[in-house]
XYZ file of N, CA and C in Angstrom:
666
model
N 112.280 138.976 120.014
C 112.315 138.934 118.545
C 113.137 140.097 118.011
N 114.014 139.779 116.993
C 114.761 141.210 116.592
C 113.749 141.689 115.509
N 114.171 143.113 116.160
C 113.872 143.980 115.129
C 115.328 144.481 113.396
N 115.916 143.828 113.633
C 117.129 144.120 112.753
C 116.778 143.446 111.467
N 116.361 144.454 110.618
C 116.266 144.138 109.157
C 117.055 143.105 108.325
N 116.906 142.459 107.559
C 117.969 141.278 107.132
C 118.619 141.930 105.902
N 119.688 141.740 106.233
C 120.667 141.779 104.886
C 119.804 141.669 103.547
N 120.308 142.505 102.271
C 119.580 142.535 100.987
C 119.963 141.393 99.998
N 119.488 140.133 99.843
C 120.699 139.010 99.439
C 119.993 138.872 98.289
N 120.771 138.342 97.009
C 119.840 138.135 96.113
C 118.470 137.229 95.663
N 117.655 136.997 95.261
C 116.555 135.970 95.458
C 117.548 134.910 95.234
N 116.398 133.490 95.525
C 117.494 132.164 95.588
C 117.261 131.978 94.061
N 116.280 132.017 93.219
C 115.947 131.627 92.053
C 117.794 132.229 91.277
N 117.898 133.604 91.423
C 118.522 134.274 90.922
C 120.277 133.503 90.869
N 120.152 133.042 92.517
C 121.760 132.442 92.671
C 121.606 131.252 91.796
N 120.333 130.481 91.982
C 120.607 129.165 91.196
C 120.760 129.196 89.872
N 120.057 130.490 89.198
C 120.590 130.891 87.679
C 122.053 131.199 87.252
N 122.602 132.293 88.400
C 123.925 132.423 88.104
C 124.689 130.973 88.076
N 124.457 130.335 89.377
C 125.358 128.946 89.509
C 125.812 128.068 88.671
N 124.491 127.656 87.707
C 124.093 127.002 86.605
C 124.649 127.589 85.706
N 124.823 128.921 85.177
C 125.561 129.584 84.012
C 126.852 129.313 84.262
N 127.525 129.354 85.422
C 128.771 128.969 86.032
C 129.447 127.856 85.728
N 128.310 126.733 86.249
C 128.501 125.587 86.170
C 128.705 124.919 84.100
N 127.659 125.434 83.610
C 127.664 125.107 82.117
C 129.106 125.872 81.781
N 129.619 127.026 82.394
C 130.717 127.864 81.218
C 131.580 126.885 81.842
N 131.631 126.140 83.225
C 132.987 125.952 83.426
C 132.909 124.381 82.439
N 132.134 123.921 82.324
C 131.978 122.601 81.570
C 132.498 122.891 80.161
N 132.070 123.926 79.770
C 132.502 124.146 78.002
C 133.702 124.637 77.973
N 134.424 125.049 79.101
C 135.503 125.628 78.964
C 136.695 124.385 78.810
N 136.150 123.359 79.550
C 136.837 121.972 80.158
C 136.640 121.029 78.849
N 135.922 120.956 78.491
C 136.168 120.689 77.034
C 136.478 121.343 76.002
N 136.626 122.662 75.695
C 137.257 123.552 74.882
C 138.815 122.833 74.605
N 138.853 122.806 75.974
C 140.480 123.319 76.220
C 141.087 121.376 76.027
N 140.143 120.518 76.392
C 140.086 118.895 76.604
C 140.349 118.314 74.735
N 139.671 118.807 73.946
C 138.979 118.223 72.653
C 138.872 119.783 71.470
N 138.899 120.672 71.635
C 138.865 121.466 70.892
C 137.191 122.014 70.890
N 136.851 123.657 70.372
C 135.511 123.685 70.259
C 134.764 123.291 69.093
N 135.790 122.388 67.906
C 135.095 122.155 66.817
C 134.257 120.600 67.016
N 135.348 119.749 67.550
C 135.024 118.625 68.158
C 134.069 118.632 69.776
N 133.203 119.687 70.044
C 132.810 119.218 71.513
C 131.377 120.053 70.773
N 130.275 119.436 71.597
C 128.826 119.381 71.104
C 128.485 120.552 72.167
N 127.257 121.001 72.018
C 126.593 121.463 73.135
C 125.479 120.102 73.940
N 125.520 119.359 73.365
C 124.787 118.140 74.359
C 125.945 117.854 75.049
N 127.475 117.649 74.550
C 128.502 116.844 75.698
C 128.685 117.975 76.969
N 128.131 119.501 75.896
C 128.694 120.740 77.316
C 127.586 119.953 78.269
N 126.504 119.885 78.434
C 124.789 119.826 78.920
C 125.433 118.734 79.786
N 125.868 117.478 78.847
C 126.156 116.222 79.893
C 127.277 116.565 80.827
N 128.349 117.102 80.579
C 129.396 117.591 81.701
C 128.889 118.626 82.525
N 128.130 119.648 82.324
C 127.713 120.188 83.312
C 126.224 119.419 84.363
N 125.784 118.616 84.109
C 124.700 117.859 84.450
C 122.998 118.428 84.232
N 123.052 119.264 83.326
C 121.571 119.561 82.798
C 121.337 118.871 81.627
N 119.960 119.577 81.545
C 119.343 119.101 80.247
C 119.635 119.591 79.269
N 119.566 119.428 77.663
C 119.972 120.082 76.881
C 118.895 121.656 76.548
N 117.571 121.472 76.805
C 116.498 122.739 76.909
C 117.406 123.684 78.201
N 117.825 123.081 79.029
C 118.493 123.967 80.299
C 119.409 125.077 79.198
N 120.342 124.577 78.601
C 121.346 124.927 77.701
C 121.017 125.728 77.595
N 120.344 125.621 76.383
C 119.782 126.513 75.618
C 118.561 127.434 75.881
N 118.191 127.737 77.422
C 118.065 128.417 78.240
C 118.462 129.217 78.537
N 119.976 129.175 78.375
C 121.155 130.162 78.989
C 121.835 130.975 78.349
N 122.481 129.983 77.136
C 123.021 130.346 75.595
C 122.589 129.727 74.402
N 123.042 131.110 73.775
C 122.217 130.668 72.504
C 123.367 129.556 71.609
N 124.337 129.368 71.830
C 125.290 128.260 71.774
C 126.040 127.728 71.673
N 126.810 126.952 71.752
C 128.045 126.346 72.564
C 129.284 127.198 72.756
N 129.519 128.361 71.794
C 130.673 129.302 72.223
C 130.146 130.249 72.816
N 129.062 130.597 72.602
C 128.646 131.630 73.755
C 128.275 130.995 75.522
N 128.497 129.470 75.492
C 128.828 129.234 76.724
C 129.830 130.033 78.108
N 130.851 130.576 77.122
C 132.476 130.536 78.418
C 131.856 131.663 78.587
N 131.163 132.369 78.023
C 131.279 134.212 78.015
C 131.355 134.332 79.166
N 130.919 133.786 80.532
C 130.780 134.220 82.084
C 131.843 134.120 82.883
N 132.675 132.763 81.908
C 134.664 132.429 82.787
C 135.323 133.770 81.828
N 134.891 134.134 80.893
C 135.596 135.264 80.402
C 135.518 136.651 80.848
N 134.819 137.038 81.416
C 134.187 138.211 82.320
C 134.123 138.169 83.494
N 135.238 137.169 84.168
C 135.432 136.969 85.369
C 136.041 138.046 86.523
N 136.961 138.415 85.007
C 138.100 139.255 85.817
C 137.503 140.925 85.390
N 137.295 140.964 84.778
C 136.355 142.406 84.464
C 135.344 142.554 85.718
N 134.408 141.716 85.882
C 133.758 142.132 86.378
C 134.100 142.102 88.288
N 135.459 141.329 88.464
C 135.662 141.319 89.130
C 136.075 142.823 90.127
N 136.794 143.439 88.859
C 137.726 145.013 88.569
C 136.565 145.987 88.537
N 135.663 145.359 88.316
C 134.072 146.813 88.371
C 133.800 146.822 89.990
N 133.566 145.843 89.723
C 133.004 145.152 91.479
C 133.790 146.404 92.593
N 134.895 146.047 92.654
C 136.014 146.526 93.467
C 136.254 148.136 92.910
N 136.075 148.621 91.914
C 136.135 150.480 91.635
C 134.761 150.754 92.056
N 133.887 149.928 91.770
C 132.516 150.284 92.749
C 132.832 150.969 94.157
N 133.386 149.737 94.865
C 132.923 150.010 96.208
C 134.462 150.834 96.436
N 134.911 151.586 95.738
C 136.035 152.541 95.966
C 135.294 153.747 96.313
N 136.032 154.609 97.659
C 135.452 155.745 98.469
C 135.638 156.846 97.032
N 134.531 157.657 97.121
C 133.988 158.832 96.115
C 135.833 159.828 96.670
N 135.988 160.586 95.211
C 137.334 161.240 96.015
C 138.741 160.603 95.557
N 138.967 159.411 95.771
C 140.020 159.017 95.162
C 140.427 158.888 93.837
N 141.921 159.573 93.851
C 142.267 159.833 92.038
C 142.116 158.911 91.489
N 141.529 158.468 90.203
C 141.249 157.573 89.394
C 142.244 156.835 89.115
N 143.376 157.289 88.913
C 144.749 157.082 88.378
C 145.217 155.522 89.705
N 145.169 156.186 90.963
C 145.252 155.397 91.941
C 144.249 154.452 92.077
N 143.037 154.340 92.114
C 142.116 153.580 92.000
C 141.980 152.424 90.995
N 142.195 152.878 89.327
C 142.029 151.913 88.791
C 143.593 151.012 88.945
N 144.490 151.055 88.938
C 145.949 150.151 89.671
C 145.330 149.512 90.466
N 145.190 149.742 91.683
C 144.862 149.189 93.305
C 144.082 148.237 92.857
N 142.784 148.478 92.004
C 141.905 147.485 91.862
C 141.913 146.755 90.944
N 142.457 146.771 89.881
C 143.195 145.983 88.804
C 144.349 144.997 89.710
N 145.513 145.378 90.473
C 146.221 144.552 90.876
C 145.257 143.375 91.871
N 144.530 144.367 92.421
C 143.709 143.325 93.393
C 142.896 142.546 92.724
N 142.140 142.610 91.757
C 141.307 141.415 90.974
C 142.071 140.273 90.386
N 143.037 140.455 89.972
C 143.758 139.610 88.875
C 145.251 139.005 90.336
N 144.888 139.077 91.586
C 145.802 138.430 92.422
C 145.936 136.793 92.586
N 146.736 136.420 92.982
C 146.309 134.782 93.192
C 145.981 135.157 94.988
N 144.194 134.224 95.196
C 144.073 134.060 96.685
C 145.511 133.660 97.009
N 145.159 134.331 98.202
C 146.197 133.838 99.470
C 145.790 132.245 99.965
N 147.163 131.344 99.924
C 146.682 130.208 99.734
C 146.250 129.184 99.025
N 145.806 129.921 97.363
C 145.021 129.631 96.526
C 146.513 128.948 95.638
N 145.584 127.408 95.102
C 146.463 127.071 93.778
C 146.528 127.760 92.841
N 147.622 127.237 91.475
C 147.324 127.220 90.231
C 146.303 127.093 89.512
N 145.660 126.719 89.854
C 145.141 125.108 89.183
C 143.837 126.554 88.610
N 143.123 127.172 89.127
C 142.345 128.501 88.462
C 142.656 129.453 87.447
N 144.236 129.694 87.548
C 144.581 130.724 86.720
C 144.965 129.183 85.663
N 146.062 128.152 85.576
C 145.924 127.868 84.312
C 144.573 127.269 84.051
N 143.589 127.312 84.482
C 142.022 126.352 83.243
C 142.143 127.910 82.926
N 142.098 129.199 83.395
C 142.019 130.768 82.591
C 142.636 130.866 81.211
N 144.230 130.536 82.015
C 144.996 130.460 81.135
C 144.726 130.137 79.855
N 144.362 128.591 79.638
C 143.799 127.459 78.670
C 142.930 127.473 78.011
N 141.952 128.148 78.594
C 140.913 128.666 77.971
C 140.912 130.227 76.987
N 141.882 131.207 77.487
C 142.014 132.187 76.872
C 142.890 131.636 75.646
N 143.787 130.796 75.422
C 144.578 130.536 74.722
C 143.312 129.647 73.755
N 142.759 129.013 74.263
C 141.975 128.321 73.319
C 141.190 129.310 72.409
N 140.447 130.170 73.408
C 139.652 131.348 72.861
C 140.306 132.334 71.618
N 141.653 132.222 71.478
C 142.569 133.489 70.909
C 142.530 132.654 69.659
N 142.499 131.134 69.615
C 143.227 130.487 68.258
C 141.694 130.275 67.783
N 141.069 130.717 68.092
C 138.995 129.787 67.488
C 138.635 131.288 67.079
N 138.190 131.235 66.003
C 137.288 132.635 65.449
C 136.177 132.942 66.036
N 135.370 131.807 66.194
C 134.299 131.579 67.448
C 134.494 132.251 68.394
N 135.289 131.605 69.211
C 135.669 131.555 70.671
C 136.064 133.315 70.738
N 136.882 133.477 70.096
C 137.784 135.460 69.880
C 136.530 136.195 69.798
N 135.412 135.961 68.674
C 134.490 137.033 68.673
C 133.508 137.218 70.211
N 133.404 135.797 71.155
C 132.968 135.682 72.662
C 134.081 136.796 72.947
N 135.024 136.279 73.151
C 135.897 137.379 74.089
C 135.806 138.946 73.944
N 136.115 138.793 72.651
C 135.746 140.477 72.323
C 134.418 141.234 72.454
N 133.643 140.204 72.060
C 132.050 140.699 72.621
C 132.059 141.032 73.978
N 132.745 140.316 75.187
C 132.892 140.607 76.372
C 133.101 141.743 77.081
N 134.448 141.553 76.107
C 135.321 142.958 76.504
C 134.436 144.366 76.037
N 133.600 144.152 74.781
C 132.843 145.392 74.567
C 131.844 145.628 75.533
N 131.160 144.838 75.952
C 130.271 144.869 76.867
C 130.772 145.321 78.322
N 132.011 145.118 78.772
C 132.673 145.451 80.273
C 132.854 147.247 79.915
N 133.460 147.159 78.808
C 133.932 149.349 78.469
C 132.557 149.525 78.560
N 131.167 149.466 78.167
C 129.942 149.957 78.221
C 129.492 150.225 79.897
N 129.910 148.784 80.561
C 129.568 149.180 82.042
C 130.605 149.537 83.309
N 131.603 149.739 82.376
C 132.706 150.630 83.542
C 132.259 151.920 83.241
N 131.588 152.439 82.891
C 131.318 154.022 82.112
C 130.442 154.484 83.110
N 129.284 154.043 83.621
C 128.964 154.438 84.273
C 129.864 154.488 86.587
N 130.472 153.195 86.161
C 131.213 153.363 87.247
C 132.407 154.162 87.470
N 133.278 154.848 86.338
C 134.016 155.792 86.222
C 133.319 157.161 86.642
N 131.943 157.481 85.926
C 131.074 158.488 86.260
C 131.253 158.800 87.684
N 131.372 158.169 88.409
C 130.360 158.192 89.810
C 131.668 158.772 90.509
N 132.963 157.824 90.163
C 133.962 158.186 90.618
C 134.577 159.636 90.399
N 134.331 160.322 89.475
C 134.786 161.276 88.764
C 133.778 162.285 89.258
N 132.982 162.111 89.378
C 132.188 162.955 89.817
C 130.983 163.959 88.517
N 130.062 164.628 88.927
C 129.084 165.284 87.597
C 129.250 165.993 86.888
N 130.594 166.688 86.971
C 131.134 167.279 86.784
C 132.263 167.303 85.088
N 132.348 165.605 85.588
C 133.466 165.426 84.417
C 132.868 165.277 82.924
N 134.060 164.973 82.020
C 133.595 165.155 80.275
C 133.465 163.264 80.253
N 131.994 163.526 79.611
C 132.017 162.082 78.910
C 132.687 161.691 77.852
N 133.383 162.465 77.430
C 134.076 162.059 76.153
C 135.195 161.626 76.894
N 135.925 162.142 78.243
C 136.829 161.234 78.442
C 136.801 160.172 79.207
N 135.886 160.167 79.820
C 134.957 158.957 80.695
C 135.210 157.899 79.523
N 134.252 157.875 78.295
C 134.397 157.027 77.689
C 136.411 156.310 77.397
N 136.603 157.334 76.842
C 138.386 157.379 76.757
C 139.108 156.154 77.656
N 138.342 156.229 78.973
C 139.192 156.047 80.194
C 138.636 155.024 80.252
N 137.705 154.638 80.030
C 136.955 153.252 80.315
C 137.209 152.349 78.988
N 137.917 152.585 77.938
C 138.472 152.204 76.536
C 139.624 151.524 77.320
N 140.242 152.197 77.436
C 141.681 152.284 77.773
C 141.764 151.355 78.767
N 141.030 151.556 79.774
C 141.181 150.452 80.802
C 140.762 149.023 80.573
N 139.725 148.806 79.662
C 139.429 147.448 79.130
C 140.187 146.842 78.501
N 140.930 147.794 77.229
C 141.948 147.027 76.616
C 143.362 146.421 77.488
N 143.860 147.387 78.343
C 144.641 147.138 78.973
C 144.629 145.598 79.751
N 143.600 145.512 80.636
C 142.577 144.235 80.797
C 143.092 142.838 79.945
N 142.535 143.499 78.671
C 142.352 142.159 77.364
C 144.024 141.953 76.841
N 144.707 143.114 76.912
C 145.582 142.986 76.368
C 146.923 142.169 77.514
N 146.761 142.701 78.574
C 147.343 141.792 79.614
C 146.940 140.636 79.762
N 145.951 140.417 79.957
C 145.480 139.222 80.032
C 146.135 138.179 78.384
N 145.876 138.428 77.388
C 146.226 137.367 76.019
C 147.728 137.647 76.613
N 148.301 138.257 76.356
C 149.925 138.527 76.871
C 150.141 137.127 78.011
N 149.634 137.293 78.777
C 149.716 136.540 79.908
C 149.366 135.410 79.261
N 148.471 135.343 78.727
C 147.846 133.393 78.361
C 148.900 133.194 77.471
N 149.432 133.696 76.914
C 150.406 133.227 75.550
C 152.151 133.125 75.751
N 152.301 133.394 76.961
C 153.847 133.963 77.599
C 154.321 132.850 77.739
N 153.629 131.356 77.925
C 154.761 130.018 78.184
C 153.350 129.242 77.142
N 154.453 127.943 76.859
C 153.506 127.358 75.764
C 153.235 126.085 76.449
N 152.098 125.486 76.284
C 151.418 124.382 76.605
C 152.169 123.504 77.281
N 152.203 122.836 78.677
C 152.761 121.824 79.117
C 154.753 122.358 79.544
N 154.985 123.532 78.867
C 155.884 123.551 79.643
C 155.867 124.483 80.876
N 157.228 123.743 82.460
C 157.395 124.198 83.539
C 157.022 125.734 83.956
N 156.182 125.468 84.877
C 155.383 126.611 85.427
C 154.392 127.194 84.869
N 154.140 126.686 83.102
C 152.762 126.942 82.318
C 151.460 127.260 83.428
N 150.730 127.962 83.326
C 149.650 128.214 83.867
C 150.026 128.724 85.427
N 150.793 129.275 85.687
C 150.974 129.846 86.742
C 151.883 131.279 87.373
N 151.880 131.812 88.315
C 151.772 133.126 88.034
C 150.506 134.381 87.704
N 150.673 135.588 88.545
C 149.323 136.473 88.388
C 149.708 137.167 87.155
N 148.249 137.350 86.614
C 148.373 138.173 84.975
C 148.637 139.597 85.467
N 148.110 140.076 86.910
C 148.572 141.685 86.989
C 149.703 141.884 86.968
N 150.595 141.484 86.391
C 152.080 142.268 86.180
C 151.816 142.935 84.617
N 151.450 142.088 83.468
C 151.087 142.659 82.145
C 150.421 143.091 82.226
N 149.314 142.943 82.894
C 147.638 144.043 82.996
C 148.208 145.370 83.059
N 148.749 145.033 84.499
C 149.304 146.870 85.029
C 150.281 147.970 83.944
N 151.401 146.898 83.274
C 151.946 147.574 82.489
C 151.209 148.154 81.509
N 150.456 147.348 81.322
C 149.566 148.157 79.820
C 148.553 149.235 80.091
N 147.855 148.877 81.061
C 147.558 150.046 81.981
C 147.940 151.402 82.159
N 149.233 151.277 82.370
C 150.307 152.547 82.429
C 150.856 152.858 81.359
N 151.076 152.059 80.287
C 151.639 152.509 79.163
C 150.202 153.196 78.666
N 149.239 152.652 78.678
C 148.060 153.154 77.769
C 147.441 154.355 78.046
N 147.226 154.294 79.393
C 146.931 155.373 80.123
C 148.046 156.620 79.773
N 148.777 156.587 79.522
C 150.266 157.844 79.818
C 149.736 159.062 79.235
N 148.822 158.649 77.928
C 148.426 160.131 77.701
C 147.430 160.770 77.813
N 146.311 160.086 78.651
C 145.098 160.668 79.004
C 145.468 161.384 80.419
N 144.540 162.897 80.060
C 144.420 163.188 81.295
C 143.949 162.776 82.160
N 143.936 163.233 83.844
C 143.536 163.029 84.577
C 141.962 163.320 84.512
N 140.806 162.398 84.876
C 139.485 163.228 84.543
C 139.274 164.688 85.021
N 138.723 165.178 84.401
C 138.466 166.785 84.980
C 137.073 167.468 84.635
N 136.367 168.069 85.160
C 135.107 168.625 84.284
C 135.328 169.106 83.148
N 134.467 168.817 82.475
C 134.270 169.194 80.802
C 134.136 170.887 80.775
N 135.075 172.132 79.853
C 134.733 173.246 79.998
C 134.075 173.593 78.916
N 133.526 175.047 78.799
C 132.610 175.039 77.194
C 132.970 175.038 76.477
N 134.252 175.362 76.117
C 134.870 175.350 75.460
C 135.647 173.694 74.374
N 135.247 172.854 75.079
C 135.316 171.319 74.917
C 134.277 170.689 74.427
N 132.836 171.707 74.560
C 131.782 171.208 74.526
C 131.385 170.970 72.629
């Protein structure tokens, strides 16, 4: 019999919650982008994703706050990955590396992911609805890169530029990203294809240019 402890995996209840949130955003997104969000119900999201309508509204409180989870895809993808970045490495280098790496196309991988992104961000940009989801998103990702900048930076550093840096890097994010959804127009050649980290990164670097490097906070700052 082994004695080897099992891997820490999440409960199953937990995956089947995420799945299901998954499953409903990718349904509302597919009609967003299919029919518009003025014309699509939260019962047609319920019937395309295959729940009940109580499931729904279980999850979100409603029908545009459906996508919020395809919209925080790539954020949270970019936390994920500065997470598990070794303590020590310049920030400067770190957030690039892992920004280019989230926003890559798999190796192998179609189109067919980045344009429903695509389609959906573009849908999201023209709906007042849909824009205040995104931006709610994006506020919510600068709140929890803050503590993952911390860790990187070490106890040392100023929260005032922690915050700064974790601003800066979200917008860059949002702002590459709409750049990217809006760069070819609907249905024409090569629409929806291509990685958004080429605009991410630039804005990145342009935005970044005048923050320092993190450094401990002196008393003089205080």
């Amino acid at each position: 019999m082994s004695t080897t402890p099992p891997s820490p995996r999440r409960p199953l209840t937990e995956r089947r919650k995420a799945a299901t949130r998954l499953e409903i955003a990718r349904a509302a997104a597919e009609l967003f982008t299919e029919h518009g969000p003025d014309a699509t119900s939260a019962e047609e999201i319920a019937d395309r994703a295959g729940v009940a309508l109580r499931t729904f509204y279980r999850y979100f409180r409603n029908k545009h706050d459906a996508v919020g989870p395809l919209l925080a895809v790539g954020a949270e993808r970019w936390r994920a990955l500065l997470a598990a970045t070794g303590p020590g490495t310049p920030l400067p280098e770190a957030l690039e590396r892992t920004l280019a790496e989230a926003l890559a196309v798999p190796v192998g991988g179609t189109a067919e992911g980045l344009r429903r992104t695509r389609a959906l961000l573009r849908t999201a940009l023209r709906d007042p609805a849909l824009r205040a989801v995104w931006y709610r998103v994006n506020q919510e990702s600068e709140e929890r890169l803050v503590p993952v900048l911390a860790r990187l930076a070490g106890p040392d550093s100023d929260p005032l530029e922690l915050r700064l840096t974790a601003a800066v890097a979200v917008d860059a994010l949002r702002i590459g990203l709409e750049v990217w959804a809006a760069d070819a127009p609907p249905g024409a050649a090569g629409a929806g294809t291509g990685s958004p980290a080429g605009p991410a990164l630039r804005c990145l670097r342009e935005l970044s240019g005048g923050l320092r490097p993190l450094a401990p906070v002196t008393p003089a700052a205080r």
